mmCIF file with all atom_site columns, C-alpha atoms in Angstrom:
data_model
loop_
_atom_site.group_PDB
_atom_site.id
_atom_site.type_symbol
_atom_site.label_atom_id
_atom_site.label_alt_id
_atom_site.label_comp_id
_atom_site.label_asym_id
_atom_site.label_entity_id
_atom_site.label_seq_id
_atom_site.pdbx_PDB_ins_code
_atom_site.Cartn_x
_atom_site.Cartn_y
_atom_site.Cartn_z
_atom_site.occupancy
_atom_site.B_iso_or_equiv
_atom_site.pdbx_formal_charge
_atom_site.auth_seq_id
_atom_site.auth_comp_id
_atom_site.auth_asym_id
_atom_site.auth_atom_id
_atom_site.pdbx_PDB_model_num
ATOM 1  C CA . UNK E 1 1  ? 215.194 236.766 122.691 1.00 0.00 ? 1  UNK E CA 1
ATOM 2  C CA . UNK E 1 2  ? 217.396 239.444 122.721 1.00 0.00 ? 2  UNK E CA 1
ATOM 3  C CA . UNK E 1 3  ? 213.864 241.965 120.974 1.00 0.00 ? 3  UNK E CA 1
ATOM 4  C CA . UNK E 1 4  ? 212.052 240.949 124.155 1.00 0.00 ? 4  UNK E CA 1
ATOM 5  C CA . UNK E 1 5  ? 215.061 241.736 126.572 1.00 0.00 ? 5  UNK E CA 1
ATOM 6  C CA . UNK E 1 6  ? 215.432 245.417 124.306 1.00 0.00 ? 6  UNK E CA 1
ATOM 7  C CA . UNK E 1 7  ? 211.669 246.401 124.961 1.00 0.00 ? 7  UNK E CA 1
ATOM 8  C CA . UNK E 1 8  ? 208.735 243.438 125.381 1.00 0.00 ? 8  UNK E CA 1
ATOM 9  C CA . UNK E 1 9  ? 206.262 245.923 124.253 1.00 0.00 ? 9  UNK E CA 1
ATOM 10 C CA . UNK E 1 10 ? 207.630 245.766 120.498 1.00 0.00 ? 10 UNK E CA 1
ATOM 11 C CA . UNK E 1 11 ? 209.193 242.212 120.457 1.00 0.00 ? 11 UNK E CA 1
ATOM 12 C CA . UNK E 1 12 ? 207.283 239.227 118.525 1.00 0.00 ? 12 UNK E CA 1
ATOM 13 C CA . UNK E 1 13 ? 206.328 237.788 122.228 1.00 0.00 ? 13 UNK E CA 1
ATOM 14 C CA . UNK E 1 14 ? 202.584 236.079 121.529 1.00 0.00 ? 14 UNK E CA 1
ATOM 15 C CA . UNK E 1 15 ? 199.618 238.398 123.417 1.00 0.00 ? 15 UNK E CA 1
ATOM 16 C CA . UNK E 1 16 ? 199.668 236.005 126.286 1.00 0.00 ? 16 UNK E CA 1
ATOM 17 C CA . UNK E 1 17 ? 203.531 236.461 127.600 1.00 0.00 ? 17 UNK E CA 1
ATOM 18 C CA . UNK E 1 18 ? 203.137 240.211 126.818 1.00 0.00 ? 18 UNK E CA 1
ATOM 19 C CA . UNK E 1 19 ? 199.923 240.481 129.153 1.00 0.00 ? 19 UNK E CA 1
ATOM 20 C CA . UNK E 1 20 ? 202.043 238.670 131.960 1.00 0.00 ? 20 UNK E CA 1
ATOM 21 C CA . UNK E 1 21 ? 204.868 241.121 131.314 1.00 0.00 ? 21 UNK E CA 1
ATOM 22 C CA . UNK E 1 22 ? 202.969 244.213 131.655 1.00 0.00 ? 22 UNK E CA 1
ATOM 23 C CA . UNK E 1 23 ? 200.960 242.625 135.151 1.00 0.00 ? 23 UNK E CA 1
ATOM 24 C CA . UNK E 1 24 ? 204.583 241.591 136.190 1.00 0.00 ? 24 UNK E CA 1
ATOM 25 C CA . UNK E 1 25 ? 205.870 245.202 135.772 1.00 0.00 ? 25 UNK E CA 1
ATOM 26 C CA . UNK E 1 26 ? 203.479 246.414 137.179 1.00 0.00 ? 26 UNK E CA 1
ATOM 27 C CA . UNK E 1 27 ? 203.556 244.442 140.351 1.00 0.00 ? 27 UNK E CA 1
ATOM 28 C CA . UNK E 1 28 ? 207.404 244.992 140.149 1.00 0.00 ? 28 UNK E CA 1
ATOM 29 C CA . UNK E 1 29 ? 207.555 249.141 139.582 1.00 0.00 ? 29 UNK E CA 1
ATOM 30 C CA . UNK E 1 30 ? 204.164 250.239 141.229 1.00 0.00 ? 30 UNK E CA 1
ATOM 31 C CA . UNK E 1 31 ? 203.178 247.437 143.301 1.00 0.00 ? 31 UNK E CA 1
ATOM 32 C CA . UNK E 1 32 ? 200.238 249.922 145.172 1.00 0.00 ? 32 UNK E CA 1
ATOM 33 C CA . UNK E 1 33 ? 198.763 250.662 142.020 1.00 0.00 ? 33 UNK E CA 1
ATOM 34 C CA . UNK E 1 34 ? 197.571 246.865 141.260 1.00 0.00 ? 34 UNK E CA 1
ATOM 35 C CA . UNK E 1 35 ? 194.243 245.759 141.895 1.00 0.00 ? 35 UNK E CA 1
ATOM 36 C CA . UNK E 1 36 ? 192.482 242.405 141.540 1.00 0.00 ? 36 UNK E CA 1
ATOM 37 C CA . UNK E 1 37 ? 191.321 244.333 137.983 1.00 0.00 ? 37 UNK E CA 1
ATOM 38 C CA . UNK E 1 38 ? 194.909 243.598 137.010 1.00 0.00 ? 38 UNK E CA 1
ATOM 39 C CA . UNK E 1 39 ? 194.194 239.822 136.788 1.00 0.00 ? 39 UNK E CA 1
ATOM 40 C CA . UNK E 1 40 ? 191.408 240.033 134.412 1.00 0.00 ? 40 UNK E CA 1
ATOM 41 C CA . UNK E 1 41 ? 193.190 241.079 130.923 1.00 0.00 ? 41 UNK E CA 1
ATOM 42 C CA . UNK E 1 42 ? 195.340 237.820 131.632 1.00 0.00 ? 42 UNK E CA 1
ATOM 43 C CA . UNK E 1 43 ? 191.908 235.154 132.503 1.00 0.00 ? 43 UNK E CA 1
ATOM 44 C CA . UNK E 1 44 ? 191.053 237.279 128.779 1.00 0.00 ? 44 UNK E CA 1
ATOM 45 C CA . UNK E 1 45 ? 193.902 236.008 126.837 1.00 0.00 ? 45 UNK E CA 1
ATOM 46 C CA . UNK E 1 46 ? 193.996 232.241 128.666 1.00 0.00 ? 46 UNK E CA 1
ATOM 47 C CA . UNK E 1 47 ? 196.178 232.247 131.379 1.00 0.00 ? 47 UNK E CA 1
ATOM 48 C CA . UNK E 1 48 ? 195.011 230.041 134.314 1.00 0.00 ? 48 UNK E CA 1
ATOM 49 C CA . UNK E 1 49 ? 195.141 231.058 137.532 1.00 0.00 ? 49 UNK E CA 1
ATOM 50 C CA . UNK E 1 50 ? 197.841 228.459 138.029 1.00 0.00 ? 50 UNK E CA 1
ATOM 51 C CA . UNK E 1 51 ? 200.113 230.289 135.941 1.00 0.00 ? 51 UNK E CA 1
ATOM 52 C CA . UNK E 1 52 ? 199.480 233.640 136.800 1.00 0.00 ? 52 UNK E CA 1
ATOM 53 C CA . UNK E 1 53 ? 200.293 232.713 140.588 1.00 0.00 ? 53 UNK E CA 1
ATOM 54 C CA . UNK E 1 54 ? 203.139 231.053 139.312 1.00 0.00 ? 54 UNK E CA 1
ATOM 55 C CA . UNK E 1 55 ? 204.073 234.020 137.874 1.00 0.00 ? 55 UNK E CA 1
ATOM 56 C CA . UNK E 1 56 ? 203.432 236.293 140.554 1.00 0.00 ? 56 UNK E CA 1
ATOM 57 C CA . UNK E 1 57 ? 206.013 234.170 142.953 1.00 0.00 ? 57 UNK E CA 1
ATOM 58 C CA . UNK E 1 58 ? 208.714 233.807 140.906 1.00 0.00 ? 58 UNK E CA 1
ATOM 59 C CA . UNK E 1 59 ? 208.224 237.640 140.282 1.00 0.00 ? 59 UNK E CA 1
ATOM 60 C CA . UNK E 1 60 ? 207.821 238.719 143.900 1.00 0.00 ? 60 UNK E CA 1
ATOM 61 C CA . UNK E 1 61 ? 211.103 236.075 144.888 1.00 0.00 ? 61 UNK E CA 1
ATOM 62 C CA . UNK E 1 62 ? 213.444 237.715 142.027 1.00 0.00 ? 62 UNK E CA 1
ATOM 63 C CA . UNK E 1 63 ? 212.382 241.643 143.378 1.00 0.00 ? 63 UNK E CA 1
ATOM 64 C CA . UNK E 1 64 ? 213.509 240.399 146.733 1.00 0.00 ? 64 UNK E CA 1
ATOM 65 C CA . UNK E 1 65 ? 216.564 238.798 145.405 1.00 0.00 ? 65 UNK E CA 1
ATOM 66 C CA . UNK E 1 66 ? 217.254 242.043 143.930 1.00 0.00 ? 66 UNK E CA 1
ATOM 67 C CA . UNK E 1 67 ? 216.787 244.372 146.851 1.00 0.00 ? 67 UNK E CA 1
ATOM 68 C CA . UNK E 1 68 ? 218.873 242.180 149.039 1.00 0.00 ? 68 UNK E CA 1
ATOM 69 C CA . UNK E 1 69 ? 221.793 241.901 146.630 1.00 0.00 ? 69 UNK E CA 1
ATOM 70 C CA . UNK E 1 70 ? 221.697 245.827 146.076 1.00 0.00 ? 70 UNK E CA 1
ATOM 71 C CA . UNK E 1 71 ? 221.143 246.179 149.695 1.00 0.00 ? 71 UNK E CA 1
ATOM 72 C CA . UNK E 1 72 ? 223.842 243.813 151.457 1.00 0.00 ? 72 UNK E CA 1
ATOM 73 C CA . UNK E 1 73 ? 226.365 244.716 148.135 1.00 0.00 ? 73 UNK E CA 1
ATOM 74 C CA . UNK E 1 74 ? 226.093 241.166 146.171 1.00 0.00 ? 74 UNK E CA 1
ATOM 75 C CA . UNK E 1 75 ? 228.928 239.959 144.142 1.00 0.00 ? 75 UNK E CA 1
ATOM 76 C CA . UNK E 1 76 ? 228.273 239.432 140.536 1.00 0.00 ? 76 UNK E CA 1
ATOM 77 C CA . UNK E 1 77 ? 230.178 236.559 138.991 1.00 0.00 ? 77 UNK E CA 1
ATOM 78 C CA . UNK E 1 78 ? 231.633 236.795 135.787 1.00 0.00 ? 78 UNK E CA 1
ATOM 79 C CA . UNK E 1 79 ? 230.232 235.575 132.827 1.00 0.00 ? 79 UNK E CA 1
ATOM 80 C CA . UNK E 1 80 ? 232.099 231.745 133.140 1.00 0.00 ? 80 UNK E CA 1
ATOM 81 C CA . UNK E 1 81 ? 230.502 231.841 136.428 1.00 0.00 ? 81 UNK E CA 1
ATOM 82 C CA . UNK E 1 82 ? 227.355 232.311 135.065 1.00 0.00 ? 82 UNK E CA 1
ATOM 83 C CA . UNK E 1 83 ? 227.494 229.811 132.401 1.00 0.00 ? 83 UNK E CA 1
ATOM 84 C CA . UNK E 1 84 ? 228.842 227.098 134.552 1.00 0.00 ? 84 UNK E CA 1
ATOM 85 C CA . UNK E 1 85 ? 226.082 227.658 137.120 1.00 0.00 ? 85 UNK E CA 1
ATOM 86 C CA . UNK E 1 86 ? 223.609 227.521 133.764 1.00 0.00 ? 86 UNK E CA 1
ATOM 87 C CA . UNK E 1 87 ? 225.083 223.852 132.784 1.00 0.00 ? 87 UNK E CA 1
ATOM 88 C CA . UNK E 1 88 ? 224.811 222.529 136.422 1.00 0.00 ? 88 UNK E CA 1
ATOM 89 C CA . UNK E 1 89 ? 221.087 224.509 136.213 1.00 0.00 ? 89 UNK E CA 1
ATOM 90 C CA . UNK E 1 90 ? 220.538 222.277 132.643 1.00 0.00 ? 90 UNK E CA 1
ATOM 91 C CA . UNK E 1 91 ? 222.357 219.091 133.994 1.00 0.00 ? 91 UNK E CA 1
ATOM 92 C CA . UNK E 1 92 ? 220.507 219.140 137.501 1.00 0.00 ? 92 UNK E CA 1
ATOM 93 C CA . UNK E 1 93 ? 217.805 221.581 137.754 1.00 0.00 ? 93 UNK E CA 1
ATOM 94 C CA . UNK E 1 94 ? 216.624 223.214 140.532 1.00 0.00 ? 94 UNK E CA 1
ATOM 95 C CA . UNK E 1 95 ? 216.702 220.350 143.215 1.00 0.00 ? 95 UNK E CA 1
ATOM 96 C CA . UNK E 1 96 ? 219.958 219.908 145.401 1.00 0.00 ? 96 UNK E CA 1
#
Protein backbone atom coordinates (compact mmCIF):
# COMPACT_ATOMS: atom_id res chain seq x y z
CA UNK A 1 0.00 0.00 0.00
CA UNK A 2 2.07 2.49 1.23
CA UNK A 3 4.60 1.88 -2.66
CA UNK A 4 1.38 2.79 -4.45
CA UNK A 5 0.54 5.90 -2.18
CA UNK A 6 4.72 6.93 -2.69
CA UNK A 7 4.44 6.85 -6.62
CA UNK A 8 1.76 4.24 -8.51
CA UNK A 9 3.94 4.36 -11.47
CA UNK A 10 6.73 2.14 -9.65
CA UNK A 11 4.55 0.23 -7.06
CA UNK A 12 3.69 -3.66 -7.68
CA UNK A 13 -0.09 -2.41 -8.61
CA UNK A 14 -1.21 -5.19 -11.51
CA UNK A 15 -1.38 -3.30 -15.26
CA UNK A 16 -5.08 -2.94 -14.84
CA UNK A 17 -5.24 -0.53 -11.51
CA UNK A 18 -2.18 1.31 -12.95
CA UNK A 19 -4.09 2.06 -16.36
CA UNK A 20 -7.09 3.42 -14.16
CA UNK A 21 -4.60 5.50 -12.19
CA UNK A 22 -2.99 7.20 -14.98
CA UNK A 23 -6.85 7.88 -16.83
CA UNK A 24 -7.85 9.03 -13.23
CA UNK A 25 -4.94 11.55 -13.09
CA UNK A 26 -5.44 12.56 -15.90
CA UNK A 27 -9.07 13.42 -15.62
CA UNK A 28 -8.06 14.86 -12.14
CA UNK A 29 -4.82 17.28 -13.22
CA UNK A 30 -5.70 18.07 -16.97
CA UNK A 31 -9.22 17.30 -17.29
CA UNK A 32 -9.26 19.30 -21.07
CA UNK A 33 -6.67 17.19 -22.29
CA UNK A 34 -8.84 13.78 -22.13
CA UNK A 35 -10.47 12.43 -24.99
CA UNK A 36 -12.70 9.40 -25.56
CA UNK A 37 -8.97 7.91 -26.80
CA UNK A 38 -8.31 7.89 -23.06
CA UNK A 39 -10.79 5.00 -22.53
CA UNK A 40 -9.28 2.66 -24.91
CA UNK A 41 -5.82 1.55 -23.11
CA UNK A 42 -8.27 0.53 -20.16
CA UNK A 43 -11.14 -1.73 -22.67
CA UNK A 44 -7.11 -3.10 -23.66
CA UNK A 45 -6.20 -4.37 -20.34
CA UNK A 46 -10.07 -5.61 -19.31
CA UNK A 47 -11.76 -3.09 -17.60
CA UNK A 48 -15.52 -2.93 -18.39
CA UNK A 49 -17.15 -0.04 -18.99
CA UNK A 50 -18.93 -0.58 -15.71
CA UNK A 51 -15.89 -0.07 -13.87
CA UNK A 52 -14.32 2.55 -15.62
CA UNK A 53 -17.59 4.75 -15.06
CA UNK A 54 -17.44 3.67 -11.69
CA UNK A 55 -14.26 4.97 -11.56
CA UNK A 56 -14.75 8.09 -13.21
CA UNK A 57 -17.60 9.11 -10.43
CA UNK A 58 -16.02 8.33 -7.51
CA UNK A 59 -13.03 10.31 -9.09
CA UNK A 60 -14.98 13.35 -10.27
CA UNK A 61 -17.07 13.29 -6.48
CA UNK A 62 -13.59 13.18 -4.42
CA UNK A 63 -12.04 16.37 -6.82
CA UNK A 64 -15.17 18.17 -5.81
CA UNK A 65 -14.91 17.16 -2.26
CA UNK A 66 -11.56 18.54 -2.44
CA UNK A 67 -12.15 21.92 -3.98
CA UNK A 68 -14.96 22.60 -1.61
CA UNK A 69 -13.04 21.70 1.54
CA UNK A 70 -9.99 23.90 0.29
CA UNK A 71 -12.44 26.42 -0.81
CA UNK A 72 -14.98 26.88 2.25
CA UNK A 73 -11.64 26.02 4.77
CA UNK A 74 -12.66 22.24 5.87
CA UNK A 75 -11.65 20.95 9.18
CA UNK A 76 -9.48 17.96 9.19
CA UNK A 77 -10.06 15.59 12.08
CA UNK A 78 -7.40 14.04 13.78
CA UNK A 79 -6.26 10.78 13.23
CA UNK A 80 -8.84 9.03 16.14
CA UNK A 81 -11.36 10.82 14.18
CA UNK A 82 -10.45 9.22 11.25
CA UNK A 83 -10.20 5.80 12.50
CA UNK A 84 -13.42 5.87 14.35
CA UNK A 85 -15.25 7.12 11.24
CA UNK A 86 -13.23 3.98 9.39
CA UNK A 87 -14.82 1.33 12.05
CA UNK A 88 -18.38 2.83 11.74
CA UNK A 89 -17.36 2.84 7.64
CA UNK A 90 -16.35 -1.24 8.28
CA UNK A 91 -19.26 -1.87 10.81
CA UNK A 92 -22.00 -0.04 8.61
CA UNK A 93 -20.87 0.91 5.27
CA UNK A 94 -21.93 3.50 3.29
CA UNK A 95 -25.80 3.44 3.92
CA UNK A 96 -27.28 5.64 6.84
Amino acid sequence: MQAALDDWRTSPLDARTKAMLGFLEKMTLTPDQLSAADVKPLRDVGLSDDAIEDAIHACGLFNIFDRLADSFEFEIPDEAAFQMSATMLLKRGYNV
